[in-house]
PDB file of C-alpha atoms in Angstrom:
ATOM      1  CA  LEU W 750     191.039 152.236  93.561  1.00 26.00           C
ATOM      2  CA  ILE W 751     187.725 154.051  93.580  1.00 34.00           C
ATOM      3  CA  SER W 752     187.011 157.222  95.495  1.00 36.00           C
ATOM      4  CA  LEU W 753     183.395 158.077  96.292  1.00 39.00           C
ATOM      5  CA  PRO W 754     182.120 161.450  97.538  1.00 41.00           C
ATOM      6  CA  GLN W 755     181.732 161.624 101.310  1.00 41.00           C
ATOM      7  CA  SER W 756     178.294 162.217 102.796  1.00 44.00           C
ATOM      8  CA  PRO W 757     176.671 162.541 106.247  1.00 46.00           C
ATOM      9  CA  GLU W 758     175.146 159.685 108.202  1.00 48.00           C
ATOM     10  CA  PRO W 759     172.515 157.756 106.218  1.00 50.00           C
ATOM     11  CA  SER W 760     168.842 158.508 106.492  1.00 53.00           C
ATOM     12  CA  PHE W 761     165.774 156.611 105.360  1.00 54.00           C
ATOM     13  CA  ASN W 762     164.805 159.706 103.383  1.00 53.00           C
ATOM     14  CA  ASP W 763     168.103 159.935 101.535  1.00 52.00           C
ATOM     15  CA  PRO W 764     168.915 156.880  99.400  1.00 46.00           C
ATOM     16  CA  SER W 765     172.122 158.430  98.122  1.00 42.00           C
ATOM     17  CA  HIS W 766     174.035 158.171 101.379  1.00 42.00           C
ATOM     18  CA  LEU W 767     174.994 154.522 101.288  1.00 39.00           C
ATOM     19  CA  PHE W 768     176.063 154.406  97.684  1.00 39.00           C
ATOM     20  CA  ALA W 769     176.783 156.657  94.757  1.00 40.00           C
ATOM     21  CA  PRO W 770     177.182 155.787  91.090  1.00 39.00           C
ATOM     22  CA  ILE W 771     180.899 155.372  90.441  1.00 37.00           C
ATOM     23  CA  PRO W 772     182.697 157.678  87.952  1.00 35.00           C
ATOM     24  CA  SER W 773     182.686 156.198  84.504  1.00 33.00           C
ATOM     25  CA  ILE W 774     185.386 153.637  83.767  1.00 33.00           C
ATOM     26  CA  MET W 775     184.301 153.450  80.133  1.00 31.00           C
ATOM     27  CA  LEU W 776     185.302 149.822  79.748  1.00 33.00           C
ATOM     28  CA  ALA W 777     181.947 148.086  79.791  1.00 34.00           C
ATOM     29  CA  GLN W 778     180.273 146.727  76.723  1.00 32.00           C
ATOM     30  CA  ARG W 779     176.543 146.199  76.588  1.00 33.00           C
ATOM     31  CA  SER W 780     176.834 142.467  77.030  1.00 34.00           C
ATOM     32  CA  SER W 781     175.446 140.110  79.647  1.00 33.00           C
ATOM     33  CA  SER W 782     178.750 138.267  79.818  1.00 33.00           C
ATOM     34  CA  PHE W 783     181.147 141.267  79.950  1.00 35.00           C
ATOM     35  CA  LEU W 784     183.608 139.460  77.711  1.00 31.00           C
ATOM     36  CA  PHE W 785     186.613 141.445  78.775  1.00 36.00           C
ATOM     37  CA  LEU W 786     186.144 140.000  82.264  1.00 38.00           C
ATOM     38  CA  SER W 787     185.123 136.519  81.203  1.00 37.00           C
ATOM     39  CA  PRO W 788     186.552 133.812  83.508  1.00 38.00           C
ATOM     40  CA  ARG W 789     187.933 132.044  80.446  1.00 40.00           C
ATOM     41  CA  ILE W 790     190.330 134.868  79.656  1.00 37.00           C
ATOM     42  CA  LEU W 791     191.239 136.054  83.141  1.00 37.00           C
ATOM     43  CA  PRO W 792     194.810 135.221  84.132  1.00 40.00           C
ATOM     44  CA  ASN W 793     194.427 134.097  87.709  1.00 42.00           C
ATOM     45  CA  GLN W 794     192.023 132.681  90.245  1.00 43.00           C
ATOM     46  CA  HIS W 795     191.495 136.006  92.035  1.00 41.00           C
ATOM     47  CA  LEU W 796     190.242 137.775  88.908  1.00 42.00           C
ATOM     48  CA  ARG W 797     188.085 134.807  87.972  1.00 42.00           C
ATOM     49  CA  SER W 798     186.539 135.050  91.421  1.00 44.00           C
ATOM     50  CA  ILE W 799     185.810 138.752  90.858  1.00 45.00           C
ATOM     51  CA  SER W 800     184.024 138.003  87.606  1.00 44.00           C
ATOM     52  CA  THR W 801     181.917 135.188  89.033  1.00 47.00           C
ATOM     53  CA  HIS W 802     181.363 136.627  92.488  1.00 48.00           C
ATOM     54  CA  HIS W 803     180.384 140.160  91.480  1.00 46.00           C
ATOM     55  CA  LEU W 804     179.475 140.682  87.839  1.00 48.00           C
ATOM     56  CA  ARG W 805     177.528 137.502  87.288  1.00 47.00           C
ATOM     57  CA  ALA W 806     175.906 137.987  90.664  1.00 46.00           C
ATOM     58  CA  SER W 807     174.213 141.122  89.347  1.00 44.00           C
ATOM     59  CA  SER W 808     171.780 139.015  87.352  1.00 48.00           C
ATOM     60  CA  LEU W 809     168.118 139.304  88.280  1.00 44.00           C
ATOM     61  CA  LEU W 810     167.942 135.556  87.713  1.00 50.00           C
ATOM     62  CA  ASP W 811     170.089 134.930  90.787  1.00 60.00           C
ATOM     63  CA  PRO W 812     167.770 135.042  93.844  1.00 57.00           C
ATOM     64  CA  SER W 813     170.743 134.687  96.186  1.00 62.00           C
ATOM     65  CA  VAL W 814     171.811 138.224  95.297  1.00 78.00           C
ATOM     66  CA  CYS W 815     168.660 140.210  95.937  1.00 88.00           C
ATOM     67  CA  GLU W 816     165.137 139.296  96.932  1.00 91.00           C
ATOM     68  CA  ILE W 817     162.463 141.321  95.159  1.00 93.00           C
ATOM     69  CA  ILE W 818     159.008 141.362  96.724  1.00 93.00           C
ATOM     70  CA  GLU W 819     155.914 142.986  95.266  1.00 94.00           C
ATOM     71  CA  ASP W 820     153.395 141.390  97.679  1.00 93.00           C
ATOM     72  CA  SER W 821     153.107 143.553 100.790  1.00 90.00           C
ATOM     73  CA  ASN W 822     151.726 140.598 102.762  1.00 90.00           C
ATOM     74  CA  ASP W 823     154.860 138.510 102.269  1.00 93.00           C
ATOM     75  CA  PRO W 824     156.073 137.536 105.770  1.00 93.00           C
ATOM     76  CA  ALA W 825     159.692 137.905 104.633  1.00 93.00           C
ATOM     77  CA  LEU W 826     159.222 141.689 104.782  1.00 95.00           C
ATOM     78  CA  GLU W 827     159.246 141.556 108.584  1.00 95.00           C
ATOM     79  CA  ASP W 828     163.002 141.073 108.306  1.00 95.00           C
ATOM     80  CA  VAL W 829     163.172 144.403 106.460  1.00 96.00           C
ATOM     81  CA  TRP W 830     161.119 146.133 109.177  1.00 96.00           C
ATOM     82  CA  ARG W 831     163.557 144.780 111.793  1.00 95.00           C
ATOM     83  CA  LEU W 832     166.586 146.065 109.891  1.00 95.00           C
ATOM     84  CA  ARG W 833     165.079 149.543 109.639  1.00 95.00           C
ATOM     85  CA  PHE W 834     164.482 149.703 113.368  1.00 94.00           C
ATOM     86  CA  LYS W 835     167.982 148.430 114.087  1.00 92.00           C
ATOM     87  CA  VAL W 836     169.536 151.123 111.881  1.00 92.00           C
ATOM     88  CA  ALA W 837     167.227 153.942 112.998  1.00 91.00           C
ATOM     89  CA  ARG W 838     167.699 153.036 116.643  1.00 89.00           C
ATOM     90  CA  LYS W 839     171.477 153.045 116.378  1.00 88.00           C
ATOM     91  CA  ILE W 840     171.979 156.095 114.172  1.00 85.00           C
ATOM     92  CA  MET W 841     168.962 158.317 114.779  1.00 84.00           C
ATOM     93  CA  HIS W 842     168.030 157.068 118.260  1.00 87.00           C
ATOM     94  CA  LEU W 843     164.490 156.448 117.042  1.00 88.00           C
ATOM     95  CA  PRO W 844     162.115 155.974 120.006  1.00 90.00           C
ATOM     96  CA  ARG W 845     159.682 153.066 120.116  1.00 91.00           C
ATOM     97  CA  SER W 846     156.916 155.643 120.492  1.00 91.00           C
ATOM     98  CA  HIS W 847     157.435 156.848 116.890  1.00 90.00           C
ATOM     99  CA  PRO W 848     154.247 156.262 114.783  1.00 91.00           C
ATOM    100  CA  ALA W 849     156.159 154.144 112.255  1.00 92.00           C
ATOM    101  CA  VAL W 850     157.509 151.746 114.901  1.00 93.00           C
ATOM    102  CA  LEU W 851     155.597 148.533 115.567  1.00 93.00           C
ATOM    103  CA  GLN W 852     156.190 145.448 117.671  1.00 93.00           C
ATOM    104  CA  LEU W 853     156.280 142.271 115.607  1.00 93.00           C
ATOM    105  CA  GLY W 854     154.851 138.888 116.536  1.00 89.00           C
ATOM    106  CA  ASP W 855     158.106 137.559 117.966  1.00 89.00           C
ATOM    107  CA  GLY W 856     158.512 140.531 120.289  1.00 90.00           C
ATOM    108  CA  THR W 857     161.108 142.341 118.188  1.00 92.00           C
ATOM    109  CA  TRP W 858     160.591 145.838 116.782  1.00 94.00           C
ATOM    110  CA  GLY W 859     160.280 147.126 113.255  1.00 95.00           C
ATOM    111  CA  VAL W 860     159.649 150.272 111.208  1.00 95.00           C
ATOM    112  CA  ARG W 861     156.838 150.255 108.637  1.00 95.00           C
ATOM    113  CA  ASP W 862     154.443 152.777 107.095  1.00 93.00           C
ATOM    114  CA  GLU W 863     151.448 152.889 104.758  1.00 93.00           C
ATOM    115  CA  LEU W 864     153.527 152.948 101.595  1.00 93.00           C
ATOM    116  CA  ASP W 865     155.128 149.639 102.559  1.00 95.00           C
ATOM    117  CA  MET W 866     151.732 148.015 102.161  1.00 93.00           C
ATOM    118  CA  ALA W 867     150.744 149.853  98.959  1.00 93.00           C
ATOM    119  CA  GLU W 868     150.484 148.273  95.515  1.00 92.00           C
ATOM    120  CA  SER W 869     152.861 150.938  94.220  1.00 94.00           C
ATOM    121  CA  THR W 870     155.774 149.691  96.326  1.00 96.00           C
ATOM    122  CA  VAL W 871     158.430 147.100  95.483  1.00 96.00           C
ATOM    123  CA  HIS W 872     160.932 145.940  98.099  1.00 97.00           C
ATOM    124  CA  PHE W 873     164.522 144.943  97.365  1.00 96.00           C
ATOM    125  CA  PHE W 874     166.720 143.417 100.047  1.00 95.00           C
ATOM    126  CA  ILE W 875     169.865 141.382 100.560  1.00 94.00           C
ATOM    127  CA  ARG W 876     170.551 138.778 103.236  1.00 93.00           C
ATOM    128  CA  ASN W 877     173.750 137.884 105.000  1.00 89.00           C
ATOM    129  CA  PRO W 878     174.719 134.515 103.455  1.00 87.00           C
ATOM    130  CA  THR W 879     176.107 133.403 106.829  1.00 87.00           C
ATOM    131  CA  ASP W 880     172.950 133.650 108.912  1.00 88.00           C
ATOM    132  CA  GLY W 881     170.173 134.732 106.520  1.00 89.00           C
ATOM    133  CA  LYS W 882     169.497 138.071 108.233  1.00 91.00           C
ATOM    134  CA  VAL W 883     168.648 141.068 106.046  1.00 94.00           C
ATOM    135  CA  VAL W 884     171.614 143.470 105.952  1.00 93.00           C
ATOM    136  CA  ALA W 885     170.492 145.986 103.302  1.00 95.00           C
ATOM    137  CA  ALA W 886     167.150 147.039 101.873  1.00 96.00           C
ATOM    138  CA  ILE W 887     165.518 149.675  99.712  1.00 96.00           C
ATOM    139  CA  ARG W 888     162.031 150.249  98.371  1.00 96.00           C
ATOM    140  CA  THR W 889     160.784 151.933  95.232  1.00 96.00           C
ATOM    141  CA  VAL W 890     157.434 153.684  94.910  1.00 96.00           C
ATOM    142  CA  ASP W 891     155.713 154.053  91.544  1.00 95.00           C
ATOM    143  CA  ALA W 892     154.608 157.671  91.067  1.00 94.00           C
ATOM    144  CA  ASN W 893     151.728 156.630  88.795  1.00 91.00           C
ATOM    145  CA  LYS W 894     150.189 154.249  91.341  1.00 92.00           C
ATOM    146  CA  SER W 895     150.278 156.257  94.569  1.00 92.00           C
ATOM    147  CA  GLN W 896     151.745 159.283  96.278  1.00 91.00           C
ATOM    148  CA  LEU W 897     155.500 159.232  96.628  1.00 94.00           C
ATOM    149  CA  GLU W 898     157.030 159.345 100.088  1.00 93.00           C
ATOM    150  CA  MET W 899     158.099 162.947  99.524  1.00 94.00           C
ATOM    151  CA  GLU W 900     154.524 163.794  98.498  1.00 93.00           C
ATOM    152  CA  LYS W 901     152.980 161.923 101.423  1.00 91.00           C
ATOM    153  CA  PHE W 902     154.899 164.047 103.912  1.00 90.00           C
ATOM    154  CA  ASN W 903     154.493 167.278 101.862  1.00 91.00           C
ATOM    155  CA  TRP W 904     158.199 167.608 101.182  1.00 93.00           C
ATOM    156  CA  HIS W 905     157.878 167.962  97.410  1.00 93.00           C
ATOM    157  CA  ASN W 906     155.179 167.345  94.801  1.00 93.00           C
ATOM    158  CA  LEU W 907     156.355 165.777  91.567  1.00 92.00           C
ATOM    159  CA  SER W 908     155.084 167.332  88.335  1.00 91.00           C
ATOM    160  CA  ASP W 909     152.700 165.382  86.107  1.00 91.00           C
ATOM    161  CA  GLU W 910     155.152 165.811  83.227  1.00 89.00           C
ATOM    162  CA  ILE W 911     157.798 163.768  85.054  1.00 90.00           C
ATOM    163  CA  LYS W 912     155.280 161.164  86.176  1.00 90.00           C
ATOM    164  CA  GLN W 913     154.069 160.558  82.627  1.00 85.00           C
ATOM    165  CA  GLY W 914     157.468 159.212  81.626  1.00 81.00           C
ATOM    166  CA  GLY W 915     157.258 156.491  84.247  1.00 89.00           C
ATOM    167  CA  ALA W 916     158.890 157.623  87.492  1.00 93.00           C
ATOM    168  CA  VAL W 917     159.736 155.774  90.683  1.00 95.00           C
ATOM    169  CA  GLU W 918     161.133 157.019  93.973  1.00 96.00           C
ATOM    170  CA  TRP W 919     164.069 155.456  95.773  1.00 94.00           C
ATOM    171  CA  CYS W 920     163.463 155.622  99.515  1.00 93.00           C
ATOM    172  CA  ARG W 921     163.968 153.841 102.836  1.00 92.00           C
ATOM    173  CA  LEU W 922     167.446 152.686 101.893  1.00 92.00           C
ATOM    174  CA  CYS W 923     169.214 151.264 104.925  1.00 92.00           C
ATOM    175  CA  ALA W 924     172.131 148.954 105.594  1.00 93.00           C
ATOM    176  CA  SER W 925     173.384 147.405 108.802  1.00 92.00           C
ATOM    177  CA  PRO W 926     176.714 148.822 110.054  1.00 90.00           C
ATOM    178  CA  GLU W 927     178.625 145.673 109.131  1.00 90.00           C
ATOM    179  CA  ALA W 928     177.306 145.805 105.538  1.00 90.00           C
ATOM    180  CA  ARG W 929     178.358 149.391 104.815  1.00 89.00           C
ATOM    181  CA  GLY W 930     181.312 149.631 102.506  1.00 88.00           C
ATOM    182  CA  THR W 931     180.441 146.282 100.931  1.00 90.00           C
ATOM    183  CA  THR W 932     178.646 145.512  97.676  1.00 90.00           C
ATOM    184  CA  ALA W 933     175.271 145.192  99.462  1.00 91.00           C
ATOM    185  CA  ALA W 934     173.877 148.707  98.836  1.00 90.00           C
ATOM    186  CA  PRO W 935     175.298 149.015  95.268  1.00 90.00           C
ATOM    187  CA  MET W 936     173.736 145.655  94.414  1.00 90.00           C
ATOM    188  CA  LEU W 937     170.343 146.946  95.570  1.00 92.00           C
ATOM    189  CA  TYR W 938     170.797 149.947  93.303  1.00 90.00           C
ATOM    190  CA  ILE W 939     171.773 147.744  90.340  1.00 91.00           C
ATOM    191  CA  GLN W 940     168.890 145.341  90.911  1.00 92.00           C
ATOM    192  CA  SER W 941     166.287 148.098  91.246  1.00 93.00           C
ATOM    193  CA  VAL W 942     167.491 149.757  88.031  1.00 92.00           C
ATOM    194  CA  ARG W 943     167.313 146.504  86.081  1.00 91.00           C
ATOM    195  CA  TYR W 944     163.875 145.740  87.482  1.00 92.00           C
ATOM    196  CA  HIS W 945     162.377 149.103  86.559  1.00 93.00           C
ATOM    197  CA  LEU W 946     163.999 149.251  83.138  1.00 90.00           C
ATOM    198  CA  LYS W 947     162.067 146.071  82.350  1.00 89.00           C
ATOM    199  CA  LYS W 948     158.913 147.729  83.698  1.00 90.00           C
ATOM    200  CA  LYS W 949     159.608 150.758  81.447  1.00 89.00           C
ATOM    201  CA  ASN W 950     159.891 153.143  84.373  1.00 90.00           C
ATOM    202  CA  ASN W 951     162.535 155.481  83.007  1.00 90.00           C
ATOM    203  CA  ASN W 952     163.122 157.985  85.794  1.00 93.00           C
ATOM    204  CA  PHE W 953     164.350 157.671  89.366  1.00 95.00           C
ATOM    205  CA  ILE W 954     163.495 160.333  91.950  1.00 95.00           C
ATOM    206  CA  PHE W 955     165.585 160.626  95.096  1.00 94.00           C
ATOM    207  CA  MET W 956     166.904 163.024  97.730  1.00 94.00           C
ATOM    208  CA  VAL W 957     170.396 164.175  98.741  1.00 92.00           C
ATOM    209  CA  ASP W 958     171.095 165.702 102.148  1.00 92.00           C
ATOM    210  CA  GLN W 959     171.837 169.439 102.155  1.00 92.00           C
ATOM    211  CA  LYS W 960     175.222 168.775 103.811  1.00 91.00           C
ATOM    212  CA  ALA W 961     176.346 166.504 100.980  1.00 90.00           C
ATOM    213  CA  LYS W 962     177.306 169.263  98.545  1.00 88.00           C
ATOM    214  CA  LYS W 963     180.183 167.252  97.077  1.00 90.00           C
ATOM    215  CA  LEU W 964     177.817 164.404  96.339  1.00 88.00           C
ATOM    216  CA  LEU W 965     175.325 166.787  94.726  1.00 89.00           C
ATOM    217  CA  ASN W 966     178.061 168.281  92.539  1.00 89.00           C
ATOM    218  CA  TYR W 967     179.196 164.780  91.615  1.00 86.00           C
ATOM    219  CA  TYR W 968     175.719 163.794  90.435  1.00 87.00           C
ATOM    220  CA  LYS W 969     175.361 166.975  88.395  1.00 86.00           C
ATOM    221  CA  LYS W 970     178.806 166.635  86.805  1.00 87.00           C
ATOM    222  CA  TRP W 971     179.011 162.918  86.041  1.00 84.00           C
ATOM    223  CA  THR W 972     175.432 161.710  85.663  1.00 86.00           C
ATOM    224  CA  PRO W 973     172.295 162.805  83.766  1.00 87.00           C
ATOM    225  CA  THR W 974     170.805 164.043  87.040  1.00 91.00           C
ATOM    226  CA  GLU W 975     168.427 166.995  87.159  1.00 92.00           C
ATOM    227  CA  GLN W 976     167.946 169.081  90.301  1.00 93.00           C
ATOM    228  CA  LEU W 977     164.194 169.521  90.882  1.00 94.00           C
ATOM    229  CA  THR W 978     164.366 171.909  93.837  1.00 93.00           C
ATOM    230  CA  LYS W 979     166.391 175.112  93.896  1.00 91.00           C
ATOM    231  CA  ASP W 980     166.776 174.936  97.673  1.00 92.00           C
ATOM    232  CA  PRO W 981     166.802 171.973 100.070  1.00 94.00           C
ATOM    233  CA  VAL W 982     163.350 170.934 101.265  1.00 94.00           C
ATOM    234  CA  ARG W 983     162.311 169.745 104.684  1.00 92.00           C
ATOM    235  CA  CYS W 984     162.415 165.957 105.192  1.00 89.00           C
ATOM    236  CA  ASP W 985     162.277 165.533 108.944  1.00 84.00           C
ATOM    237  CA  GLU W 986     160.078 162.516 109.512  1.00 82.00           C
ATOM    238  CA  PHE W 987     162.826 160.851 111.542  1.00 81.00           C
ATOM    239  CA  GLU W 988     165.302 163.666 112.170  1.00 82.00           C
ATOM    240  CA  PRO W 989     163.997 167.134 113.132  1.00 83.00           C
ATOM    241  CA  GLY W 990     165.458 169.903 111.006  1.00 87.00           C
ATOM    242  CA  ARG W 991     166.802 167.669 108.244  1.00 90.00           C
ATOM    243  CA  LYS W 992     166.663 169.088 104.700  1.00 93.00           C
ATOM    244  CA  SER W 993     167.543 167.616 101.314  1.00 95.00           C
ATOM    245  CA  TRP W 994     167.562 168.437  97.623  1.00 94.00           C
ATOM    246  CA  VAL W 995     165.181 166.554  95.359  1.00 95.00           C
ATOM    247  CA  LEU W 996     166.818 165.076  92.273  1.00 94.00           C
ATOM    248  CA  SER W 997     165.680 163.256  89.170  1.00 94.00           C
ATOM    249  CA  MET W 998     167.833 160.746  87.301  1.00 93.00           C
ATOM    250  CA  PRO W 999     166.220 160.091  83.895  1.00 93.00           C
ATOM    251  CA  MET W1000     167.273 156.848  82.252  1.00 91.00           C
ATOM    252  CA  GLY W1001     165.674 157.691  78.917  1.00 89.00           C
ATOM    253  CA  SER W1002     163.827 155.458  76.497  1.00 88.00           C
ATOM    254  CA  PRO W1003     165.629 152.532  74.810  1.00 88.00           C
ATOM    255  CA  GLY W1004     168.019 153.738  72.114  1.00 89.00           C
ATOM    256  CA  SER W1005     167.946 157.370  73.243  1.00 91.00           C
ATOM    257  CA  LEU W1006     170.990 159.504  73.975  1.00 90.00           C
ATOM    258  CA  THR W1007     169.839 159.843  77.590  1.00 89.00           C
ATOM    259  CA  ARG W1008     169.735 156.058  77.976  1.00 91.00           C
ATOM    260  CA  MET W1009     173.223 155.764  76.513  1.00 91.00           C
ATOM    261  CA  LYS W1010     174.566 158.389  78.940  1.00 89.00           C
ATOM    262  CA  PHE W1011     172.877 156.671  81.857  1.00 92.00           C
ATOM    263  CA  MET W1012     174.279 153.255  80.982  1.00 92.00           C
ATOM    264  CA  LEU W1013     177.813 154.521  80.311  1.00 90.00           C
ATOM    265  CA  ASN W1014     178.090 157.049  83.150  1.00 88.00           C
ATOM    266  CA  VAL W1015     176.019 155.356  85.846  1.00 90.00           C
ATOM    267  CA  TYR W1016     174.950 151.761  85.365  1.00 91.00           C
ATOM    268  CA  TYR W1017     178.007 150.016  83.917  1.00 90.00           C
ATOM    269  CA  PRO W1018     180.492 151.881  86.140  1.00 89.00           C
ATOM    270  CA  ALA W1019     178.403 150.883  89.163  1.00 87.00           C
ATOM    271  CA  VAL W1020     178.488 147.228  88.127  1.00 88.00           C
ATOM    272  CA  LEU W1021     182.212 147.346  87.469  1.00 88.00           C
ATOM    273  CA  GLY W1022     182.850 149.262  90.676  1.00 87.00           C
ATOM    274  CA  THR W1023     181.552 146.370  92.774  1.00 87.00           C
ATOM    275  CA  CYS W1024     184.579 144.391  91.570  1.00 86.00           C
ATOM    276  CA  PHE W1025     186.800 146.563  93.747  1.00 88.00           C
ATOM    277  CA  MET W1026     184.625 146.519  96.854  1.00 89.00           C
ATOM    278  CA  LYS W1027     184.390 144.059  99.690  1.00 89.00           C
ATOM    279  CA  SER W1028     181.653 141.539  98.936  1.00 88.00           C
ATOM    280  CA  TYR W1029     178.710 141.305 101.320  1.00 87.00           C
ATOM    281  CA  ARG W1030     179.016 137.547 100.818  1.00 86.00           C
ATOM    282  CA  ASP W1031     182.103 137.644 103.034  1.00 85.00           C
ATOM    283  CA  LEU W1032     180.232 139.013 106.055  1.00 84.00           C
ATOM    284  CA  GLY W1033     180.361 137.057 109.281  1.00 84.00           C
ATOM    285  CA  PRO W1034     177.347 136.416 111.535  1.00 82.00           C
ATOM    286  CA  SER W1035     175.219 139.506 112.184  1.00 76.00           C
ATOM    287  CA  PRO W1036     175.466 141.076 115.662  1.00 71.00           C
ATOM    288  CA  ILE W1037     172.792 140.067 118.162  1.00 62.00           C
ATOM    289  CA  GLU W1038     169.748 142.318 117.812  1.00 58.00           C
ATOM    290  CA  GLU W1039     168.366 144.425 120.606  1.00 52.00           C
ATOM    291  CA  ALA W1040     166.221 142.302 122.885  1.00 48.00           C
ATOM    292  CA  ALA W1041     162.502 142.982 123.113  1.00 49.00           C
ATOM    293  CA  PRO W1042     161.291 144.746 126.277  1.00 54.00           C
ATOM    294  CA  PRO W1043     159.605 142.605 128.958  1.00 52.00           C
ATOM    295  CA  SER W1044     155.927 141.836 128.492  1.00 54.00           C
ATOM    296  CA  GLU W1045     153.264 143.387 130.711  1.00 55.00           C
ATOM    297  CA  GLU W1046     152.991 140.138 132.662  1.00 56.00           C
ATOM    298  CA  LYS W1047     156.725 140.093 133.264  1.00 58.00           C
ATOM    299  CA  LYS W1048     156.662 143.752 134.279  1.00 58.00           C
ATOM    300  CA  GLU W1049     153.981 142.999 136.879  1.00 61.00           C
ATOM    301  CA  LYS W1050     156.047 140.122 138.285  1.00 61.00           C
ATOM    302  CA  LEU W1051     159.099 142.371 138.501  1.00 62.00           C
ATOM    303  CA  GLU W1052     157.099 145.022 140.353  1.00 66.00           C
ATOM    304  CA  GLU W1053     155.733 142.383 142.741  1.00 65.00           C
ATOM    305  CA  GLU W1054     159.266 141.155 143.366  1.00 65.00           C
ATOM    306  CA  LYS W1055     160.470 144.684 144.087  1.00 62.00           C
ATOM    307  CA  LEU W1056     157.603 145.197 146.566  1.00 66.00           C
ATOM    308  CA  ARG W1057     158.321 141.865 148.232  1.00 67.00           C
ATOM    309  CA  VAL W1058     162.008 142.719 148.619  1.00 64.00           C
ATOM    310  CA  ALA W1059     161.119 146.174 149.952  1.00 59.00           C
TER     311      ALA W1059
END
């Protein structure tokens, strides 16, 4: 029922790859209950399930939908580091020698950087209801509290004019293979928007891969997106040679025309669009993660055994 622009394989540096705001359906009313989809007026059990399972699940008051963590020392974030490594290892063949890769206390591997531990960063992630493993995650970085990721790696420097309006950067979006195509990534997007609207951060900064021209055109045609770079900029922390455009999606101040356009063309269609997607709540058990390499002690024993056999 809904056709989204196609884009290349996802990258940590490109939060647009796993979801895109859905073209406006123009049916939503600015109401927490979405009366036209209220369970009391829906004709059958399937539609009632859609209303309860998806729309009501977008509430920030429902912790089962999305965990939001501001404290960088929260041990739950290790599950996010593990997911990143799992995705980067599978898609980008990220080596364990990469500076952002670290071995966690239980012997598994994760991906983490300085911004993950900064006060400016908020983490959003969703767990598989079946086994509790994190299947999708994104972080936002407040431009007025620290450097953005794109600034940290000298990809693009955001102007002070944009920062003054309250700007945050979407970055490090990743989803496990089994969660792609489900509501997991769109729910992260919805939750992060709601969170930052309450914080009065009215502008999202993000990147779109240079190969995703259809997606770029979509943003420019259907959303209040502004292109900040004329040409794609280098963003090759994980993938050599990768380039992306830098975009800004202003949400506007409350009551403004920009806010109205954002809500009607981006936010409400995204919420409604999840009704027609497979729910992440229906995922089965997550695949077994890559085993940790043998410890030094075990390596020595293996070498001794090889010598003994020889």
